[in-house]
mmCIF file of C-alpha atoms and ligand atoms in Angstrom:
data_model
loop_
_atom_site.group_PDB
_atom_site.id
_atom_site.type_symbol
_atom_site.label_atom_id
_atom_site.label_comp_id
_atom_site.label_asym_id
_atom_site.label_seq_id
_atom_site.Cartn_x
_atom_site.Cartn_y
_atom_site.Cartn_z
ATOM 1 C CA MET A 1 126.116 310.574 108.757
ATOM 2 C CA ARG A 2 129.766 310.123 107.853
ATOM 3 C CA ALA A 3 130.638 307.538 105.197
ATOM 4 C CA ALA A 4 133.240 306.504 102.642
ATOM 5 C CA TYR A 5 131.592 306.326 99.235
ATOM 6 C CA LEU A 6 132.329 305.964 95.558
ATOM 7 C CA THR A 7 131.715 308.916 93.252
ATOM 8 C CA GLY A 8 133.005 307.143 90.138
ATOM 9 C CA HIS A 9 135.387 304.355 89.157
ATOM 10 C CA GLY A 10 139.188 304.320 89.024
ATOM 11 C CA GLY A 11 141.681 304.706 91.866
ATOM 12 C CA ASN A 12 141.407 306.436 95.200
ATOM 13 C CA GLU A 13 140.379 309.773 93.608
ATOM 14 C CA VAL A 14 136.813 308.452 93.334
ATOM 15 C CA VAL A 15 136.655 307.521 97.042
ATOM 16 C CA ALA A 16 135.100 310.355 99.048
ATOM 17 C CA VAL A 17 134.721 310.622 102.814
ATOM 18 C CA GLY A 18 131.927 312.911 103.906
ATOM 19 C CA GLU A 19 128.263 313.268 104.762
ATOM 20 C CA ARG A 20 125.611 310.947 103.324
ATOM 21 C CA PRO A 21 121.905 310.779 104.211
ATOM 22 C CA LEU A 22 121.000 308.530 107.129
ATOM 23 C CA PRO A 23 119.525 305.259 105.781
ATOM 24 C CA VAL A 24 115.747 305.044 106.151
ATOM 25 C CA ARG A 25 114.881 301.889 108.084
ATOM 26 C CA ARG A 26 111.994 299.971 106.561
ATOM 27 C CA ALA A 27 109.675 297.517 108.358
ATOM 28 C CA GLY A 28 111.497 294.260 109.030
ATOM 29 C CA GLU A 29 114.870 295.967 108.979
ATOM 30 C CA VAL A 30 117.360 296.748 111.712
ATOM 31 C CA LEU A 31 119.285 300.025 111.782
ATOM 32 C CA VAL A 32 122.825 299.229 112.920
ATOM 33 C CA ARG A 33 125.239 301.868 114.246
ATOM 34 C CA LEU A 34 128.529 300.551 112.861
ATOM 35 C CA ARG A 35 131.740 300.587 114.846
ATOM 36 C CA ALA A 36 134.043 298.599 112.546
ATOM 37 C CA ALA A 37 134.340 297.191 109.039
ATOM 38 C CA THR A 38 137.163 295.595 107.064
ATOM 39 C CA ALA A 39 138.400 296.011 103.509
ATOM 40 C CA ASN A 40 137.943 293.171 101.016
ATOM 41 C CA ARG A 41 139.297 292.650 97.511
ATOM 42 C CA VAL A 42 135.868 293.312 96.067
ATOM 43 C CA ASP A 43 136.070 296.857 97.466
ATOM 44 C CA LEU A 44 139.025 297.420 95.130
ATOM 45 C CA TYR A 45 137.047 295.906 92.250
ATOM 46 C CA MET A 46 134.092 298.199 92.923
ATOM 47 C CA ARG A 47 136.395 301.213 93.239
ATOM 48 C CA ASP A 48 138.231 300.506 89.993
ATOM 49 C CA SER A 49 135.500 299.122 87.746
ATOM 50 C CA GLY A 50 132.350 297.563 89.193
ATOM 51 C CA ALA A 51 131.704 296.136 85.712
ATOM 52 C CA GLY A 52 128.943 293.529 85.625
ATOM 53 C CA ILE A 53 127.567 294.553 89.030
ATOM 54 C CA THR A 54 124.356 296.579 88.921
ATOM 55 C CA HIS A 55 124.798 299.613 91.142
ATOM 56 C CA ALA A 56 124.200 303.350 91.264
ATOM 57 C CA LEU A 57 126.598 306.095 92.303
ATOM 58 C CA PRO A 58 127.271 307.558 94.744
ATOM 59 C CA MET A 59 127.432 304.294 96.702
ATOM 60 C CA ILE A 60 128.828 303.663 100.184
ATOM 61 C CA MET A 61 131.618 301.068 100.163
ATOM 62 C CA GLY A 62 132.098 298.034 102.403
ATOM 63 C CA LEU A 63 130.606 294.557 102.825
ATOM 64 C CA ASP A 64 131.272 293.412 106.382
ATOM 65 C CA GLY A 65 130.682 295.249 109.622
ATOM 66 C CA ALA A 66 129.934 295.113 113.320
ATOM 67 C CA GLY A 67 128.275 297.554 115.663
ATOM 68 C CA VAL A 68 125.184 297.961 117.841
ATOM 69 C CA VAL A 69 121.459 297.853 117.166
ATOM 70 C CA GLU A 70 120.142 301.418 116.975
ATOM 71 C CA GLU A 71 116.521 300.883 115.922
ATOM 72 C CA LEU A 72 114.259 297.915 115.064
ATOM 73 C CA ASP A 73 110.625 296.814 114.865
ATOM 74 C CA SER A 74 108.941 296.696 118.281
ATOM 75 C CA ASP A 75 107.962 293.054 117.729
ATOM 76 C CA GLU A 76 111.433 291.967 116.610
ATOM 77 C CA ARG A 77 112.505 288.925 118.597
ATOM 78 C CA GLY A 78 116.060 287.887 119.350
ATOM 79 C CA LEU A 79 117.582 291.361 119.003
ATOM 80 C CA HIS A 80 117.316 294.475 121.175
ATOM 81 C CA ILE A 81 118.451 298.105 121.083
ATOM 82 C CA GLY A 82 122.076 298.462 122.149
ATOM 83 C CA GLN A 83 122.915 294.825 121.367
ATOM 84 C CA ARG A 84 126.317 294.236 119.782
ATOM 85 C CA VAL A 85 125.862 292.656 116.352
ATOM 86 C CA VAL A 86 127.653 291.582 113.174
ATOM 87 C CA VAL A 87 126.098 291.679 109.694
ATOM 88 C CA HIS A 88 125.792 289.165 106.858
ATOM 89 C CA PRO A 89 126.297 291.184 103.651
ATOM 90 C CA GLY A 90 124.010 289.208 101.305
ATOM 91 C CA ILE A 91 120.385 290.359 101.106
ATOM 92 C CA ALA A 92 118.320 287.638 99.476
ATOM 93 C CA CYS A 93 114.717 287.714 98.237
ATOM 94 C CA GLY A 94 113.555 284.828 100.452
ATOM 95 C CA ARG A 95 111.183 283.576 97.730
ATOM 96 C CA CYS A 96 113.141 282.207 94.767
ATOM 97 C CA GLU A 97 113.918 278.507 94.209
ATOM 98 C CA PHE A 98 117.345 278.866 95.855
ATOM 99 C CA CYS A 99 116.160 280.844 98.879
ATOM 100 C CA LEU A 100 113.374 278.331 99.492
ATOM 101 C CA ARG A 101 115.855 275.463 99.638
ATOM 102 C CA GLY A 102 118.079 277.382 102.085
ATOM 103 C CA ASP A 103 120.752 278.328 99.559
ATOM 104 C CA ASP A 104 120.158 282.066 99.905
ATOM 105 C CA VAL A 105 123.679 282.863 98.703
ATOM 106 C CA LEU A 106 122.544 281.601 95.258
ATOM 107 C CA CYS A 107 119.470 283.885 95.289
ATOM 108 C CA THR A 108 118.661 285.088 91.769
ATOM 109 C CA SER A 109 118.296 288.660 93.049
ATOM 110 C CA LEU A 110 120.962 288.662 95.777
ATOM 111 C CA LYS A 111 122.006 292.203 96.734
ATOM 112 C CA LEU A 112 125.363 292.616 98.432
ATOM 113 C CA LEU A 113 126.267 295.513 100.700
ATOM 114 C CA GLY A 114 128.910 297.666 99.057
ATOM 115 C CA GLU A 115 128.301 296.105 95.635
ATOM 116 C CA HIS A 116 124.625 296.544 94.764
ATOM 117 C CA ARG A 117 123.570 298.848 97.615
ATOM 118 C CA ASP A 118 125.076 301.108 100.274
ATOM 119 C CA GLY A 119 127.573 299.265 102.453
ATOM 120 C CA THR A 120 129.291 299.348 105.803
ATOM 121 C CA PHE A 121 131.986 302.037 105.554
ATOM 122 C CA ALA A 122 129.515 304.337 107.291
ATOM 123 C CA GLU A 123 128.124 305.253 110.682
ATOM 124 C CA PHE A 124 124.854 303.446 109.944
ATOM 125 C CA VAL A 125 123.451 300.708 107.728
ATOM 126 C CA SER A 126 119.879 299.401 107.567
ATOM 127 C CA LEU A 127 119.269 295.810 106.527
ATOM 128 C CA PRO A 128 116.808 292.938 107.051
ATOM 129 C CA ALA A 129 116.744 291.595 110.606
ATOM 130 C CA ARG A 130 117.657 288.106 109.361
ATOM 131 C CA ASN A 131 121.026 289.519 108.206
ATOM 132 C CA VAL A 132 121.866 290.796 111.709
ATOM 133 C CA PHE A 133 123.411 288.407 114.251
ATOM 134 C CA PRO A 134 124.552 288.793 117.867
ATOM 135 C CA LEU A 135 128.341 288.747 117.844
ATOM 136 C CA PRO A 136 130.486 286.420 119.974
ATOM 137 C CA GLU A 137 130.590 287.983 123.440
ATOM 138 C CA ALA A 138 134.321 288.121 124.048
ATOM 139 C CA TRP A 139 135.113 289.538 120.608
ATOM 140 C CA ASP A 140 135.931 293.137 119.735
ATOM 141 C CA ASP A 141 134.151 294.915 116.881
ATOM 142 C CA VAL A 142 136.988 294.594 114.376
ATOM 143 C CA GLN A 143 137.391 290.857 114.955
ATOM 144 C CA ALA A 144 133.652 290.326 114.527
ATOM 145 C CA ALA A 145 133.460 292.480 111.389
ATOM 146 C CA ALA A 146 136.213 290.358 109.840
ATOM 147 C CA LEU A 147 134.010 287.245 109.955
ATOM 148 C CA GLY A 148 131.308 288.458 107.575
ATOM 149 C CA VAL A 149 133.115 287.905 104.282
ATOM 150 C CA ASN A 150 136.393 285.989 104.633
ATOM 151 C CA HIS A 151 135.617 283.478 107.376
ATOM 152 C CA LEU A 152 132.163 282.892 105.961
ATOM 153 C CA THR A 153 133.649 282.279 102.502
ATOM 154 C CA ALA A 154 136.265 279.896 103.900
ATOM 155 C CA TRP A 155 133.628 278.069 105.962
ATOM 156 C CA ARG A 156 131.478 277.334 102.903
ATOM 157 C CA MET A 157 134.520 276.282 100.858
ATOM 158 C CA LEU A 158 135.857 273.867 103.473
ATOM 159 C CA PHE A 159 132.754 272.402 105.037
ATOM 160 C CA THR A 160 129.878 272.786 102.563
ATOM 161 C CA GLN A 161 131.699 272.397 99.252
ATOM 162 C CA ALA A 162 134.734 270.212 100.072
ATOM 163 C CA ARG A 163 133.150 268.442 103.080
ATOM 164 C CA LEU A 164 136.510 268.458 104.834
ATOM 165 C CA ARG A 165 137.099 265.698 107.372
ATOM 166 C CA SER A 166 139.454 265.794 110.358
ATOM 167 C CA HIS A 167 141.947 263.218 109.044
ATOM 168 C CA GLU A 168 142.449 265.047 105.743
ATOM 169 C CA THR A 169 145.082 267.477 104.464
ATOM 170 C CA VAL A 170 144.284 270.868 102.937
ATOM 171 C CA LEU A 171 146.501 272.999 100.701
ATOM 172 C CA VAL A 172 145.802 276.735 101.077
ATOM 173 C CA PHE A 173 147.232 279.063 98.441
ATOM 174 C CA GLY A 174 148.441 282.621 99.091
ATOM 175 C CA ILE A 175 148.579 282.679 102.874
ATOM 176 C CA GLY A 176 148.320 286.208 104.236
ATOM 177 C CA GLY A 177 145.097 287.071 102.414
ATOM 178 C CA GLY A 178 141.888 287.122 104.428
ATOM 179 C CA VAL A 179 140.198 284.024 102.985
ATOM 180 C CA SER A 180 143.433 282.017 103.075
ATOM 181 C CA LEU A 181 144.105 282.813 106.729
ATOM 182 C CA ALA A 182 140.482 282.049 107.589
ATOM 183 C CA ALA A 183 140.788 278.699 105.779
ATOM 184 C CA LEU A 184 143.968 277.876 107.721
ATOM 185 C CA GLN A 185 142.284 278.723 111.025
ATOM 186 C CA LEU A 186 139.025 276.866 110.335
ATOM 187 C CA ALA A 187 140.736 273.779 108.908
ATOM 188 C CA LYS A 188 142.924 273.588 112.034
ATOM 189 C CA VAL A 189 139.860 273.947 114.283
ATOM 190 C CA ALA A 190 138.373 271.020 112.334
ATOM 191 C CA GLY A 191 141.455 268.938 113.092
ATOM 192 C CA ALA A 192 142.822 268.760 109.549
ATOM 193 C CA LYS A 193 146.437 269.153 108.457
ATOM 194 C CA VAL A 194 147.183 272.318 106.502
ATOM 195 C CA ILE A 195 149.929 273.158 104.005
ATOM 196 C CA VAL A 196 150.237 276.803 102.966
ATOM 197 C CA THR A 197 151.900 278.588 100.049
ATOM 198 C CA SER A 198 153.251 282.108 99.690
ATOM 199 C CA ARG A 199 155.915 283.972 97.739
ATOM 200 C CA ASP A 200 156.849 285.662 101.038
ATOM 201 C CA ALA A 201 158.961 283.594 103.447
ATOM 202 C CA GLY A 202 157.973 285.814 106.378
ATOM 203 C CA LYS A 203 154.287 285.049 105.816
ATOM 204 C CA LEU A 204 155.012 281.312 105.714
ATOM 205 C CA GLU A 205 156.822 281.583 109.036
ATOM 206 C CA ARG A 206 153.868 283.342 110.629
ATOM 207 C CA ALA A 207 151.462 280.758 109.228
ATOM 208 C CA VAL A 208 153.533 277.938 110.732
ATOM 209 C CA GLN A 209 153.416 279.757 114.071
ATOM 210 C CA MET A 210 149.627 279.765 113.689
ATOM 211 C CA GLY A 211 149.566 275.997 113.252
ATOM 212 C CA ALA A 212 150.263 275.299 109.572
ATOM 213 C CA ASP A 213 151.805 271.824 109.269
ATOM 214 C CA GLY A 214 153.837 272.523 106.143
ATOM 215 C CA SER A 215 154.721 275.385 103.839
ATOM 216 C CA VAL A 216 155.751 275.950 100.234
ATOM 217 C CA HIS A 217 157.782 279.000 99.219
ATOM 218 C CA SER A 218 156.241 279.431 95.792
ATOM 219 C CA ALA A 219 158.873 281.937 94.655
ATOM 220 C CA SER A 220 161.678 279.379 94.964
ATOM 221 C CA GLN A 221 160.025 275.931 95.186
ATOM 222 C CA ASP A 222 157.986 273.909 92.684
ATOM 223 C CA ILE A 223 154.572 273.858 94.369
ATOM 224 C CA ALA A 224 153.224 270.458 93.268
ATOM 225 C CA ARG A 225 156.559 268.673 93.776
ATOM 226 C CA THR A 226 156.969 270.140 97.265
ATOM 227 C CA VAL A 227 153.384 269.263 98.218
ATOM 228 C CA LEU A 228 153.967 265.670 97.114
ATOM 229 C CA GLU A 229 157.145 265.526 99.199
ATOM 230 C CA LEU A 230 155.283 266.903 102.213
ATOM 231 C CA THR A 231 152.516 264.295 101.834
ATOM 232 C CA GLY A 232 154.683 261.229 101.263
ATOM 233 C CA GLY A 233 153.977 261.270 97.516
ATOM 234 C CA ARG A 234 150.210 261.165 98.033
ATOM 235 C CA GLY A 235 148.946 264.706 97.481
ATOM 236 C CA VAL A 236 146.354 266.676 99.428
ATOM 237 C CA ASP A 237 142.648 265.926 99.796
ATOM 238 C CA VAL A 238 141.468 269.513 99.397
ATOM 239 C CA VAL A 239 142.841 272.643 97.728
ATOM 240 C CA ILE A 240 141.548 276.091 98.736
ATOM 241 C CA GLU A 241 142.442 278.517 95.994
ATOM 242 C CA ASN A 242 141.740 282.100 94.979
ATOM 243 C CA VAL A 243 144.887 283.007 93.054
ATOM 244 C CA GLY A 244 143.656 281.734 89.687
ATOM 245 C CA ALA A 245 145.533 281.146 86.452
ATOM 246 C CA THR A 246 149.147 281.201 87.672
ATOM 247 C CA VAL A 247 148.640 278.374 90.188
ATOM 248 C CA TRP A 248 145.782 276.382 88.633
ATOM 249 C CA SER A 249 147.957 273.685 87.115
ATOM 250 C CA ALA A 250 150.000 273.306 90.321
ATOM 251 C CA ALA A 251 146.777 273.143 92.329
ATOM 252 C CA LEU A 252 145.411 270.256 90.239
ATOM 253 C CA LYS A 253 148.762 268.430 90.347
ATOM 254 C CA SER A 254 148.843 268.722 94.163
ATOM 255 C CA LEU A 255 145.597 266.771 94.614
ATOM 256 C CA VAL A 256 145.326 263.113 95.580
ATOM 257 C CA ARG A 257 143.155 260.925 93.325
ATOM 258 C CA GLY A 258 139.527 261.933 93.877
ATOM 259 C CA GLY A 259 140.651 265.172 95.553
ATOM 260 C CA ARG A 260 138.601 268.352 95.684
ATOM 261 C CA LEU A 261 139.593 271.838 94.583
ATOM 262 C CA VAL A 262 137.519 274.822 95.696
ATOM 263 C CA THR A 263 138.076 278.214 94.091
ATOM 264 C CA CYS A 264 136.646 281.572 95.171
ATOM 265 C CA GLY A 265 138.730 283.966 93.115
ATOM 266 C CA ALA A 266 140.966 284.527 90.114
ATOM 267 C CA THR A 267 143.271 287.400 90.987
ATOM 268 C CA THR A 268 145.878 286.390 88.383
ATOM 269 C CA GLY A 269 143.441 285.475 85.605
ATOM 270 C CA ASP A 270 140.389 283.286 85.052
ATOM 271 C CA GLN A 271 141.239 281.261 81.925
ATOM 272 C CA PRO A 272 143.861 278.660 82.887
ATOM 273 C CA GLY A 273 144.307 275.427 80.937
ATOM 274 C CA ALA A 274 141.601 273.053 82.168
ATOM 275 C CA ASP A 275 143.839 269.935 82.201
ATOM 276 C CA LEU A 276 140.756 267.821 81.426
ATOM 277 C CA ARG A 277 142.628 264.531 81.104
ATOM 278 C CA ARG A 278 143.982 264.899 84.637
ATOM 279 C CA LEU A 279 140.498 265.861 85.853
ATOM 280 C CA PHE A 280 138.733 262.756 84.580
ATOM 281 C CA ILE A 281 141.479 260.153 84.937
ATOM 282 C CA ARG A 282 142.190 261.125 88.545
ATOM 283 C CA GLN A 283 138.489 261.872 89.135
ATOM 284 C CA LEU A 284 139.129 265.293 90.619
ATOM 285 C CA LYS A 285 136.273 267.540 91.698
ATOM 286 C CA VAL A 286 136.253 271.293 91.159
ATOM 287 C CA PHE A 287 133.903 273.588 93.100
ATOM 288 C CA GLY A 288 133.224 277.262 92.652
ATOM 289 C CA SER A 289 132.232 279.115 95.784
ATOM 290 C CA THR A 290 131.505 282.605 96.954
ATOM 291 C CA LEU A 291 130.446 283.959 100.362
ATOM 292 C CA GLY A 292 128.049 281.732 102.355
ATOM 293 C CA THR A 293 124.430 281.391 103.474
ATOM 294 C CA LEU A 294 122.738 282.851 106.540
ATOM 295 C CA ALA A 295 122.676 279.330 108.046
ATOM 296 C CA GLU A 296 126.412 278.908 107.447
ATOM 297 C CA PHE A 297 127.050 282.270 109.105
ATOM 298 C CA ARG A 298 125.000 281.184 112.126
ATOM 299 C CA ASP A 299 127.068 277.988 112.360
ATOM 300 C CA LEU A 300 130.321 279.945 112.050
ATOM 301 C CA LEU A 301 129.262 282.330 114.831
ATOM 302 C CA ALA A 302 128.303 279.411 117.075
ATOM 303 C CA LEU A 303 131.790 277.966 116.608
ATOM 304 C CA CYS A 304 133.388 281.366 117.311
ATOM 305 C CA GLU A 305 131.456 281.672 120.574
ATOM 306 C CA ARG A 306 133.394 278.750 122.032
ATOM 307 C CA SER A 307 136.673 278.842 120.107
ATOM 308 C CA PRO A 308 139.887 280.698 121.034
ATOM 309 C CA MET A 309 140.340 281.425 117.309
ATOM 310 C CA ARG A 310 140.379 285.108 116.360
ATOM 311 C CA PRO A 311 140.713 286.593 112.862
ATOM 312 C CA VAL A 312 144.175 287.997 112.220
ATOM 313 C CA ILE A 313 144.106 291.799 112.018
ATOM 314 C CA ASP A 314 146.927 293.283 109.942
ATOM 315 C CA SER A 315 146.225 296.954 110.604
ATOM 316 C CA ARG A 316 143.529 299.377 111.748
ATOM 317 C CA TYR A 317 142.674 302.732 110.182
ATOM 318 C CA PRO A 318 140.074 305.366 111.037
ATOM 319 C CA LEU A 319 137.255 305.722 108.482
ATOM 320 C CA GLY A 320 138.807 308.983 107.237
ATOM 321 C CA ALA A 321 141.952 307.075 106.207
ATOM 322 C CA VAL A 322 140.051 304.664 103.945
ATOM 323 C CA ALA A 323 142.373 305.492 101.029
ATOM 324 C CA GLN A 324 145.425 304.304 102.996
ATOM 325 C CA ALA A 325 143.544 301.146 103.993
ATOM 326 C CA LEU A 326 142.751 300.396 100.340
ATOM 327 C CA ASP A 327 146.381 301.085 99.369
ATOM 328 C CA ARG A 328 147.533 298.622 102.020
ATOM 329 C CA LEU A 329 145.151 295.985 100.645
ATOM 330 C CA GLU A 330 146.239 296.631 97.079
ATOM 331 C CA SER A 331 149.939 296.321 98.020
ATOM 332 C CA GLY A 332 149.453 292.640 98.906
ATOM 333 C CA GLY A 333 151.900 293.086 101.779
ATOM 334 C CA GLN A 334 149.298 292.492 104.483
ATOM 335 C CA PHE A 335 149.005 289.488 106.762
ATOM 336 C CA GLY A 336 145.373 289.421 107.815
ATOM 337 C CA LYS A 337 142.515 291.872 107.685
ATOM 338 C CA ILE A 338 142.778 295.594 107.126
ATOM 339 C CA ALA A 339 140.217 297.153 109.405
ATOM 340 C CA LEU A 340 138.383 300.457 109.586
ATOM 341 C CA SER A 341 137.291 301.861 112.934
ATOM 342 C CA ILE A 342 134.141 303.956 112.728
ATOM 343 C CA GLU A 343 133.672 306.450 115.570
HETATM 344 ZN ZN1 ZN B 1 116.046 284.437 96.437
#
């Protein structure tokens, strides 16, 4: 089968597109014929380093994906051959303390597609049936594929970690990125107010068109001061953040007393000043978060089934143009997901 895979680490030279063996489906697994996947920041990390993530080369890239069921156990219930499906990229053991309490994303031996094992930039992937979900009927393959990492991550951040409520205000950093746009969309569906930041005025304009209630041009405006102005001096209830060191202080200063900050990334560095005095005096709460559980994915898909919301797709590339897709992601110029069509 055709696939995009890593032959080493460091730049697009190590990304090959060519033939790889068809995955062997084991009992309990579903073989999915993929039609679409999207690029995520972790794909760049795996391409360039992969340090700290146990994996073997060559490895097929890609975490999220959508396609159709090709082959499954004869007694598998709930799925059938030819059914359109979307995959959850986290394969958990099902037996550890965390799996048993339903927190499978904390599994001590969690294996992620495209990080620990062959991923979705391929014609086929085989994975446990519990990781394969029917996709929302009216959705195309690219839109569905886009849910599996970014929307799932944003869902857990907003609803499981921050426990966002409809009368609250959320500050979303770096609008244009996949998780940030997903957070804007999901927070609006939940009825909350959303303020967004970007260094790019054009991205802010697009976010306001999508329903953002306020925006901060971080290249020319002081973030915390502007957020306070926009909230009548109060501050926001929740911050959704994946930029890291350069905005950490502004993020904490933008929170109302007792506010919650959820972080899922540290693109600009992971060792900011902790500002401990502010943390305890104002009783702020800081949550780390990454991806989401199978149950959270099921809830997200149920919402998508009856919501007009659709993930924003920046651009679409054929699988053979994976290098251009990764370049586009690395440029930071995108607004929404960078998708791969797999024919
Ligand atoms: Zn486990």
